[in-house]
Coordinates of C-alpha atoms in Angstrom, one line a residue:
Chain O
M146 CA 0.0 0.0 0.0
P147 CA 1.5 3.4 -0.9
D148 CA 2.2 6.0 1.7
L149 CA -0.7 7.9 3.2
D150 CA 0.1 11.2 1.4
V151 CA 0.1 9.4 -1.9
Q152 CA -3.1 7.7 -1.2
I153 CA -4.9 10.9 -0.2
R154 CA -3.6 12.7 -3.3
S155 CA -4.6 9.8 -5.6
Y156 CA -8.0 9.8 -3.9
F157 CA -8.6 13.5 -4.5
E158 CA -7.3 13.4 -8.0
A159 CA -9.5 10.5 -8.9
T160 CA -12.7 11.9 -7.3
T161 CA -12.6 15.6 -8.2
R162 CA -13.2 17.1 -11.6
P163 CA -11.4 20.3 -12.7
V164 CA -13.5 23.4 -13.3
G165 CA -12.5 25.1 -16.5
V166 CA -13.3 28.5 -17.9
D167 CA -15.8 27.0 -20.3
D168 CA -17.6 25.3 -17.4
L169 CA -18.0 28.7 -15.8
L170 CA -19.7 30.2 -18.8
E171 CA -22.1 27.3 -18.8
Y172 CA -22.7 27.4 -15.1
E173 CA -26.4 27.4 -15.0
T174 CA -27.1 28.4 -11.4
P175 CA -24.3 30.7 -10.5
V176 CA -24.0 31.5 -6.8
V177 CA -22.9 35.0 -6.3
P178 CA -22.1 35.5 -2.6
P179 CA -24.0 38.5 -1.2
T180 CA -21.0 39.3 1.0
V181 CA -17.7 38.1 -0.1
V182 CA -15.3 39.9 2.2
P183 CA -13.4 37.3 4.2
K184 CA -14.6 37.2 7.8
P185 CA -16.9 40.2 7.1
R186 CA -16.1 42.6 9.9
I187 CA -18.8 45.0 8.8
R188 CA -21.5 42.4 9.2
R189 CA -20.2 41.2 12.5
G190 CA -19.8 44.7 13.7
M191 CA -23.4 45.4 12.9
L192 CA -24.4 42.3 14.7
V193 CA -22.5 43.3 17.8
A194 CA -24.1 46.7 17.8
A195 CA -27.4 45.1 17.1
A196 CA -27.0 42.8 20.1
A197 CA -26.1 45.8 22.3
A198 CA -29.5 47.2 21.2
A199 CA -31.2 44.0 22.1
A200 CA -30.1 44.5 25.7
I201 CA -32.9 46.9 26.1
V202 CA -35.4 44.4 25.0
V203 CA -33.8 41.7 27.2
A204 CA -34.1 44.0 30.1
F205 CA -37.8 44.1 29.7
V206 CA -38.2 40.5 28.9
F207 CA -36.3 39.3 31.9
S208 CA -38.0 41.7 34.3
L209 CA -34.9 43.4 35.6
V210 CA -34.2 42.7 39.2
I211 CA -31.2 44.4 40.8
P212 CA -30.7 44.5 44.5
G213 CA -30.5 48.3 44.7
S214 CA -28.5 48.4 47.9
E215 CA -25.5 46.6 46.6
V216 CA -25.1 47.8 43.0
P217 CA -23.4 51.1 42.2
P218 CA -24.7 53.3 39.5
I219 CA -24.8 51.5 36.1
T220 CA -24.6 52.8 32.6
Q221 CA -25.9 50.9 29.6
P222 CA -24.5 50.4 26.1
T223 CA -26.1 52.6 23.5
P224 CA -28.4 50.7 21.2
T225 CA -28.1 51.3 17.4
T226 CA -30.3 48.7 15.8
S227 CA -32.6 45.8 16.6
L228 CA -31.5 42.9 14.5
P229 CA -32.5 39.7 16.2
L230 CA -29.2 38.1 17.1
S231 CA -30.8 34.9 18.2
E232 CA -32.2 34.2 14.8
T233 CA -28.8 34.5 13.2
P234 CA -27.3 31.0 12.5
P235 CA -24.1 30.4 14.4
S236 CA -22.2 29.9 11.1
E237 CA -22.8 33.6 10.4
L238 CA -21.4 34.7 13.7
F239 CA -18.5 32.3 14.5
D240 CA -15.8 30.3 12.7
L241 CA -17.3 26.9 13.2
T242 CA -13.9 25.3 12.9
D243 CA -12.6 27.1 16.0
W244 CA -12.3 25.0 19.1
I245 CA -13.8 25.8 22.5
A246 CA -12.1 24.2 25.5
V247 CA -14.7 23.4 28.1
Y248 CA -14.9 21.4 31.3
E249 CA -17.6 18.7 31.1
S250 CA -19.0 17.1 34.2
P251 CA -20.3 13.6 34.1
P252 CA -24.1 13.2 33.6
N253 CA -26.2 12.4 36.6
G254 CA -25.2 8.8 37.6
G255 CA -22.3 8.9 35.1
R256 CA -18.9 7.6 35.8
S257 CA -16.3 10.1 37.0
I258 CA -14.0 9.0 34.1
D259 CA -16.4 10.9 31.9
Q260 CA -15.4 14.3 33.3
G261 CA -12.7 16.5 32.1
T262 CA -11.8 19.1 29.5
F263 CA -13.0 18.6 26.0
L264 CA -12.6 20.5 22.7
I265 CA -15.8 21.3 21.0
H266 CA -16.7 23.5 17.9
P267 CA -18.9 26.5 18.5
D268 CA -21.9 24.6 17.0
G269 CA -21.4 21.7 19.4
T270 CA -19.8 19.4 16.9
G271 CA -16.4 17.6 16.9
R272 CA -16.1 16.8 20.6
E273 CA -12.6 15.6 21.4
E274 CA -10.6 14.9 24.5
A275 CA -8.3 17.7 25.3
G276 CA -5.5 15.8 26.8
D277 CA -4.2 12.9 28.7
I278 CA -3.3 13.3 32.4
D279 CA -1.8 10.4 34.3
G280 CA -2.8 8.0 31.5
R281 CA -6.4 8.9 31.6
I282 CA -7.9 11.0 28.8
S283 CA -8.5 14.5 30.1
N284 CA -9.7 13.0 33.3
F285 CA -10.4 15.6 35.9
G286 CA -8.8 18.4 33.9
L287 CA -10.3 21.6 35.1
M288 CA -10.1 25.3 34.4
P289 CA -8.7 25.1 30.8
D290 CA -6.6 28.0 29.5
W291 CA -5.2 28.2 26.0
S292 CA -1.7 29.3 25.3
P293 CA -1.5 32.5 23.3
D294 CA -0.3 30.5 20.2
G295 CA -3.1 28.0 20.5
T296 CA -0.8 25.0 20.7
R297 CA -1.1 24.2 24.4
L298 CA -3.7 24.0 27.1
L299 CA -3.3 24.5 30.8
M300 CA -5.5 22.5 33.2
A301 CA -5.7 22.0 36.9
R302 CA -6.5 18.8 38.7
G303 CA -8.6 20.0 41.6
I304 CA -10.2 22.9 43.4
I305 CA -8.2 24.5 46.2
G306 CA -7.1 22.0 48.7
I307 CA -9.5 19.1 48.2
R308 CA -6.9 16.6 47.5
R309 CA -3.1 16.5 47.9
D310 CA -0.2 15.6 45.6
S311 CA -2.2 15.2 42.5
D312 CA -3.6 18.8 42.6
R313 CA -1.0 20.2 40.3
L314 CA -1.1 22.1 37.1
Y315 CA -0.7 20.3 33.8
E316 CA 0.1 21.5 30.3
V317 CA -1.1 19.6 27.3
D318 CA 0.9 20.0 24.1
L319 CA -1.8 19.7 21.4
L320 CA 0.8 19.2 18.7
T321 CA 2.2 16.1 20.2
G322 CA -0.7 15.0 22.5
T323 CA 1.8 14.9 25.4
T324 CA 1.1 16.3 28.9
R325 CA 3.6 17.5 31.5
A326 CA 3.1 18.4 35.2
L327 CA 4.1 21.9 36.1
F328 CA 5.6 23.5 39.2
A329 CA 6.5 21.0 41.8
C330 CA 4.0 21.0 44.6
A331 CA 5.7 19.4 47.6
G332 CA 6.4 20.2 51.2
R333 CA 3.9 22.7 52.4
C334 CA 2.3 22.9 49.0
I335 CA -1.2 21.5 49.0
S336 CA -2.5 22.3 45.6
D337 CA -2.2 24.6 42.5
S338 CA -5.2 25.8 40.6
Y339 CA -6.7 28.6 38.4
P340 CA -3.8 28.6 35.9
A341 CA -3.5 31.4 33.3
Y342 CA -0.9 31.9 30.6
S343 CA 0.7 35.3 30.4
P344 CA 0.1 37.1 27.1
D345 CA 3.5 36.1 25.7
G346 CA 3.1 32.6 26.9
S347 CA 6.3 32.6 29.0
S348 CA 4.7 32.7 32.4
I349 CA 1.8 31.2 34.3
A350 CA -0.2 32.8 37.1
F351 CA -2.0 30.5 39.5
V352 CA -3.3 30.1 43.0
R353 CA -1.3 28.0 45.4
R354 CA -2.5 26.6 48.7
T355 CA 0.0 25.8 51.4
G356 CA -0.4 24.2 54.8
V357 CA 0.3 21.1 56.9
F358 CA -1.8 18.0 57.1
V359 CA -2.0 16.9 60.7
S360 CA -3.1 13.3 61.4
T361 CA -4.7 12.3 64.6
T362 CA -5.5 8.9 66.1
D363 CA -8.4 8.3 68.4
A364 CA -8.6 5.8 71.2
G365 CA -10.4 3.3 69.1
G366 CA -7.6 3.2 66.6
G367 CA -9.4 5.3 64.0
G368 CA -7.9 8.5 62.6
S369 CA -8.5 11.6 60.7
S370 CA -6.5 14.3 59.0
S371 CA -6.9 18.0 59.2
L372 CA -5.2 20.9 57.3
E373 CA -3.4 23.3 59.7
D374 CA -1.7 26.6 59.1
S375 CA -3.2 26.9 55.7
S376 CA -2.6 29.9 53.4
C377 CA -3.1 30.8 49.8
G378 CA -1.7 33.3 47.3
I379 CA -1.1 34.1 43.7
W380 CA 2.1 32.7 42.3
V381 CA 3.7 33.3 38.9
G382 CA 6.0 30.7 37.4
S383 CA 8.1 30.4 34.3
V384 CA 7.0 28.0 31.6
D385 CA 10.6 27.1 30.8
S386 CA 12.3 26.9 34.2
L387 CA 9.2 26.0 36.2
E388 CA 10.5 28.3 38.9
A389 CA 7.6 30.0 40.7
E390 CA 7.4 33.1 42.8
Q391 CA 4.7 34.1 45.3
I392 CA 3.0 37.4 44.4
T393 CA 0.2 37.8 47.0
S394 CA -0.5 36.3 50.4
D395 CA -4.0 35.4 51.5
P396 CA -4.3 33.6 54.9
A397 CA -8.0 33.1 54.5
C398 CA -7.6 31.2 51.2
V399 CA -10.2 33.2 49.4
T400 CA -8.2 34.2 46.3
T401 CA -9.3 32.9 42.9
S402 CA -9.1 33.4 39.2
P403 CA -6.0 35.5 38.4
R404 CA -6.0 36.7 34.8
W405 CA -3.4 38.7 33.0
S406 CA -3.8 42.2 31.4
P407 CA -2.9 42.2 27.7
S408 CA 0.3 44.1 28.5
G409 CA 1.4 41.4 31.0
G410 CA 2.1 44.0 33.6
E411 CA -1.0 43.4 35.8
L412 CA -3.2 40.7 37.1
V413 CA -6.8 40.9 37.9
Y414 CA -8.3 38.5 40.4
A415 CA -11.1 38.0 42.9
M416 CA -10.9 37.7 46.6
G417 CA -13.6 37.0 49.2
D418 CA -14.0 38.5 52.6
G419 CA -13.7 35.1 54.4
A420 CA -17.2 35.3 56.0
D421 CA -19.3 32.1 56.2
T422 CA -21.4 33.5 53.4
P423 CA -18.6 35.3 51.6
L424 CA -18.8 38.3 49.5
H425 CA -16.1 39.0 46.8
A426 CA -14.4 41.9 45.2
I427 CA -12.2 42.3 42.1
Y428 CA -8.7 43.5 42.5
V429 CA -5.9 44.5 40.2
I430 CA -2.2 44.1 41.1
D431 CA 0.6 45.9 39.3
L432 CA 3.3 43.2 39.1
A433 CA 6.2 45.7 39.0
T434 CA 5.2 47.7 42.1
R435 CA 3.0 45.0 43.8
E436 CA 0.5 47.8 44.3
I437 CA -3.1 46.4 44.7
S438 CA -6.2 48.3 43.7
Q439 CA -9.7 47.1 44.6
I440 CA -11.9 48.0 41.6
T441 CA -15.4 46.8 42.7
D442 CA -17.3 47.1 45.9
L443 CA -17.5 44.0 48.1
G444 CA -21.3 44.3 48.1
L445 CA -21.4 43.6 44.4
D446 CA -19.9 40.1 45.2
G447 CA -17.9 40.0 42.0
A448 CA -15.7 37.1 41.0
E449 CA -14.2 35.2 38.0
P450 CA -12.8 38.3 36.2
D451 CA -11.3 38.3 32.7
W452 CA -9.5 41.1 30.9
S453 CA -10.6 42.1 27.5
P454 CA -8.0 41.6 24.7
D455 CA -7.9 45.4 24.1
G456 CA -7.2 46.0 27.7
G457 CA -10.2 48.4 28.1
W458 CA -12.5 46.3 30.2
I459 CA -12.7 43.6 32.8
V460 CA -15.7 41.3 32.7
F461 CA -16.8 39.5 35.8
G462 CA -19.8 37.6 37.3
T463 CA -21.6 38.4 40.6
H464 CA -22.6 36.1 43.4
P465 CA -20.2 33.2 42.4
A466 CA -21.7 29.8 43.0
Q467 CA -21.9 26.6 41.1
W468 CA -25.1 24.7 40.6
W469 CA -24.2 22.3 43.3
D470 CA -23.8 24.9 46.0
A471 CA -25.9 27.8 44.9
G472 CA -28.1 27.5 47.9
D473 CA -29.9 30.8 48.7
K474 CA -27.3 32.9 46.9
P475 CA -28.8 35.8 44.9
Q476 CA -29.0 35.4 41.2
G477 CA -25.6 36.3 39.6
N478 CA -25.2 38.4 36.5
L479 CA -22.3 39.5 34.3
Y480 CA -20.9 43.0 34.5
R481 CA -17.9 44.8 33.0
V482 CA -15.8 47.6 34.5
R483 CA -12.8 49.7 33.5
P484 CA -9.5 48.5 35.0
D485 CA -9.5 51.6 37.2
G486 CA -12.9 50.7 38.6
S487 CA -14.9 53.3 36.6
D488 CA -17.8 52.9 34.2
L489 CA -19.4 49.8 35.7
Q490 CA -22.0 48.3 33.3
Q491 CA -24.4 45.4 33.8
L492 CA -24.4 43.1 30.9
T493 CA -26.9 40.4 31.7
F494 CA -30.2 40.8 33.4
F495 CA -31.3 37.4 34.7
D496 CA -33.6 37.5 37.7
S497 CA -33.9 34.9 40.4
S498 CA -35.9 32.6 38.2
K499 CA -33.3 32.4 35.5
P500 CA -30.2 30.3 35.2
R501 CA -26.9 31.0 37.0
T502 CA -24.0 32.5 35.1
S503 CA -20.3 31.9 35.7
G504 CA -16.9 31.8 34.2
A505 CA -17.0 34.6 31.7
R506 CA -14.1 34.8 29.2
Y507 CA -13.6 37.1 26.2
T508 CA -13.1 35.5 22.8
P509 CA -9.6 36.2 21.5
D510 CA -10.9 38.8 19.1
G511 CA -12.7 40.5 22.0
R512 CA -16.0 40.7 20.3
W513 CA -17.8 38.1 22.4
I514 CA -18.0 37.0 26.0
V515 CA -18.6 33.3 26.5
F516 CA -19.8 32.0 29.8
S517 CA -21.5 29.1 31.4
V518 CA -25.2 29.2 32.3
D519 CA -25.9 26.2 34.5
N520 CA -24.9 23.3 32.3
E521 CA -24.7 25.2 29.0
I522 CA -22.2 27.5 27.3
W523 CA -23.6 30.8 26.1
A524 CA -22.1 33.7 24.2
M525 CA -22.9 37.4 24.2
P526 CA -21.5 40.4 22.4
S527 CA -18.9 42.0 24.5
E528 CA -20.8 45.2 24.8
G529 CA -23.8 43.3 26.2
G530 CA -26.9 42.3 24.4
E531 CA -28.9 39.2 23.6
P532 CA -27.1 36.0 24.6
L533 CA -26.9 33.0 22.4
R534 CA -26.9 29.4 23.5
L535 CA -23.8 27.7 22.0
L536 CA -23.2 24.4 23.7
T537 CA -26.1 22.5 25.1
G538 CA -27.0 19.0 26.0
G539 CA -24.1 18.4 28.3
R540 CA -22.9 19.5 31.7
Y541 CA -20.6 22.3 30.6
S542 CA -18.7 24.9 32.6
Q543 CA -15.3 26.6 32.6
V544 CA -14.9 27.7 29.0
D545 CA -12.0 29.2 27.0
W546 CA -12.0 29.9 23.3
Q547 CA -9.1 28.9 21.0
P548 CA -6.8 31.8 20.0
Chain A
M292 CA -14.1 41.5 -20.2
S293 CA -11.6 42.2 -23.0
A294 CA -9.8 39.5 -24.9
A295 CA -6.7 40.3 -23.0
D296 CA -8.5 40.0 -19.7
R297 CA -10.0 36.7 -20.8
S298 CA -6.6 35.4 -21.6
D299 CA -5.3 36.6 -18.2
F300 CA -8.3 35.0 -16.5
E301 CA -7.7 31.7 -18.2
V302 CA -4.1 31.7 -17.0
F303 CA -5.3 32.6 -13.5
V304 CA -7.7 29.7 -13.6
L305 CA -5.1 27.2 -14.7
A306 CA -2.8 28.3 -11.9
N307 CA -5.4 28.6 -9.1
E308 CA -8.3 26.2 -9.9
P309 CA -6.5 23.1 -8.6
K310 CA -5.7 24.8 -5.3
L311 CA -9.2 26.0 -4.8
R312 CA -10.7 22.7 -5.9
I313 CA -8.7 20.5 -3.7
A314 CA -9.0 22.9 -0.7
L315 CA -12.7 23.3 -1.0
A316 CA -13.2 19.6 -1.7
A317 CA -11.2 18.9 1.5
L318 CA -13.5 21.2 3.3
F319 CA -16.9 20.3 1.9
G320 CA -16.5 17.0 0.1
Q321 CA -16.1 16.6 -3.7
D322 CA -19.5 17.6 -4.9
Q323 CA -20.1 20.7 -2.7
G324 CA -16.4 21.5 -3.1
R325 CA -16.8 21.7 -6.9
D326 CA -19.9 23.9 -6.6
A327 CA -18.0 26.2 -4.2
T328 CA -15.0 26.3 -6.6
S329 CA -17.3 27.1 -9.5
A330 CA -18.9 29.9 -7.5
A331 CA -15.6 31.3 -6.5
L332 CA -14.2 31.3 -10.0
L333 CA -17.4 32.8 -11.4
Y334 CA -17.1 35.6 -8.8
A335 CA -13.5 36.1 -10.0
W336 CA -14.7 36.3 -13.6
E337 CA -17.4 38.8 -12.7
H338 CA -15.1 40.9 -10.6
W339 CA -11.9 40.4 -12.5
E340 CA -10.7 44.0 -12.2
T341 CA -10.7 43.7 -8.4
V342 CA -9.5 40.1 -8.1
S343 CA -6.7 40.4 -10.6
V344 CA -4.9 43.0 -8.5
M345 CA -5.3 41.2 -5.1
G346 CA -2.2 40.1 -3.2
N347 CA -3.7 36.8 -2.2
P348 CA -6.5 36.1 -4.7
A349 CA -6.7 32.4 -4.0
G350 CA -7.2 33.0 -0.3
Y351 CA -9.9 35.5 -1.1
L352 CA -11.7 33.2 -3.5
Y353 CA -11.4 30.4 -1.0
R354 CA -13.6 32.4 1.4
V355 CA -15.9 33.4 -1.5
G356 CA -16.3 29.6 -2.1
Q357 CA -16.9 29.0 1.6
S358 CA -19.6 31.7 1.8
S359 CA -21.2 30.7 -1.5
L360 CA -22.7 27.6 0.1
R361 CA -25.5 29.2 1.9
R362 CA -27.1 25.9 2.8
R363 CA -24.2 23.6 3.6
K364 CA -24.8 19.9 3.9
E365 CA -22.7 17.4 5.7
P366 CA -19.7 16.7 3.4
K367 CA -20.1 13.6 1.3
W368 CA -17.1 11.6 0.5
L369 CA -17.1 9.6 -2.7
P370 CA -16.0 6.0 -2.4
V371 CA -12.6 5.0 -3.6
P372 CA -12.8 4.3 -7.3
A373 CA -11.5 1.2 -8.9
M374 CA -8.3 2.3 -10.5
G375 CA -6.4 -0.7 -11.9
D376 CA -3.2 -1.1 -10.0
S377 CA -3.6 1.9 -7.8
E378 CA -4.0 1.2 -4.2
I379 CA -6.0 3.4 -1.9
E380 CA -7.2 2.2 1.5
P381 CA -11.0 1.7 1.2
G382 CA -11.5 3.2 4.6
L383 CA -9.8 6.5 3.6
P384 CA -13.1 8.4 2.9
S385 CA -14.6 7.5 6.2
A386 CA -11.3 8.3 8.0
L387 CA -11.2 11.7 6.3
A388 CA -14.8 12.3 7.3
S389 CA -13.8 11.7 11.0
L390 CA -11.5 14.7 10.9
S391 CA -12.6 18.3 11.6
A392 CA -12.8 20.5 8.5
K393 CA -9.6 22.4 9.5
Q394 CA -7.8 19.2 10.2
R395 CA -8.8 17.8 6.8
V396 CA -7.7 20.9 5.0
A397 CA -4.4 21.0 6.7
V398 CA -3.7 17.3 6.1
V399 CA -4.7 17.4 2.5
L400 CA -2.9 20.6 1.5
V401 CA 0.3 20.2 3.5
H402 CA 0.7 16.4 3.9
A403 CA -0.8 15.1 0.7
Y404 CA -0.2 17.9 -1.7
G405 CA 3.1 19.1 -0.2
W406 CA 2.1 22.8 0.1
S407 CA 4.3 24.8 2.4
R408 CA 2.7 25.6 5.7
R409 CA 2.7 29.3 4.8
E410 CA 0.9 28.6 1.5
A411 CA -1.7 26.5 3.2
A412 CA -2.1 29.1 6.0
E413 CA -2.6 32.0 3.6
L414 CA -5.2 30.1 1.6
S415 CA -7.1 28.7 4.5
G416 CA -6.9 31.8 6.7
M417 CA -5.5 29.8 9.6
S418 CA -2.5 31.1 11.6
L419 CA 0.6 29.0 11.3
S420 CA 0.3 27.7 14.8
S421 CA -3.3 26.8 14.3
L422 CA -2.4 25.1 11.1
D423 CA 0.3 23.1 12.8
T424 CA -2.1 22.1 15.5
H425 CA -4.8 20.9 13.1
L426 CA -2.2 19.1 10.9
A427 CA -0.7 17.2 13.8
R428 CA -4.0 16.2 15.3
G429 CA -5.5 15.4 11.9
L430 CA -2.6 13.2 10.9
A431 CA -2.6 11.4 14.2
K432 CA -6.3 10.8 14.0
L433 CA -6.1 9.7 10.4
R434 CA -3.3 7.3 11.1
S435 CA -5.1 5.9 14.1
R436 CA -8.3 5.3 12.1
L437 CA -6.4 3.6 9.3
G438 CA -4.0 1.8 11.5
V439 CA -0.9 3.0 9.8
E440 CA 2.5 3.9 11.2
A441 CA 3.6 7.6 11.8
N442 CA 6.1 7.4 9.0
A443 CA 3.5 6.5 6.4

């Protein structure tokens, strides 16, 4: 049998017919594309603006509910048109050959082996395992983050401090399919989580938990283990040397979700107040001076921030909670704010009867915000507007769009 | 279109039709790929003054071909024809169908037809890194489906 390249070439040569000039002149049903500009920016721009307009409609439809005591004054995007975004096919809005990295939980009653990070096209097709950790396909890979060149994926293995040893960060090389563990987590290190590549791909920011497990033995010979002297902080490590440096210190272990500014000079992150029913705020740290600025009020309970690719905005969700522990938490919504804390804008208007939002991330072109809504992945124009359901039918959360 | 333009256009078609046909066939399957190629070249014919001075006309027309199929169907892959002594793995069409569209385009253009990565990236609109990713993953999947070694 000939080599694979020869076989493919022979197959295409044998099964395609050339199109000649004479064929064109006889072409009976010519298809003249109405819009032939590659990746038509004008049309997309119109749609984005249209979606911003639809925010007004959405506000009425969803019966806007905002706890007035906790939300600072809000401005709204200016509507310009009323094109119904939800009626536009996804193929008109997205490149359907892009990949979305998304964490998928097992279905109810499913096996835990079914959970992990998968790559899926924006129209829900082409589901593939994103990597192989410890010999198991994408098993337990959480919090995916694409490298800026789109060739690697970062994943964590656990949420802060639930397990020990295995809770490291992993980097999947999508060119080779190989996976490597990052940053030795030994000694007082309990777990690493919330990984994020720097804009140049050379560094990774993450949250590290440290502490000491103390084992006790009772009179009956039984035992238990507790975590003592625990602390957390944001660390930044080198992709090449795997040397890591602590950036912030957080004895209450309420720091989450560091994300880089496009310049690489700052990190935005969320930190709770440590209360039994915690409230959260968004902070920005200048990595050169280590100066920290709180950019949202604690009462807004904002978390899971992401920096827009143009550097102008930070999107975040409020009242962070997952479906399994939402309890009596107020309904969360998405907001955006300038990095200096000005110009706060509410982007979604779900009331308490509507699904819970989390994990907002900008698409690499900055035109969309993708986020999880209960078990689905939705998208919304970055200026706000009518959201679209992208990935449904699974138990999806923690999304990141391929660069 | 003047006689000189017609002559230029014919030269252009000779040079670019194979690229477009193979790339669009890899994307949409042979039948839809041919329709898309025809639509793209017809567009070039009707807008020759504009297309003839473009820096990357094949890449532009590739997107014209993509957008020309307003109602895309699932790609259909013709069976391996009987070709005398030629040997093609009968499972090749279904193996190609198992790849994503970008993987298929990368594998066909770069691996099978020997295009440079830059040529393939310019035509398909993918970045070089994205092309590399799709090529590697597509080849690995194809080899796995066909049960062939990596050096094949």
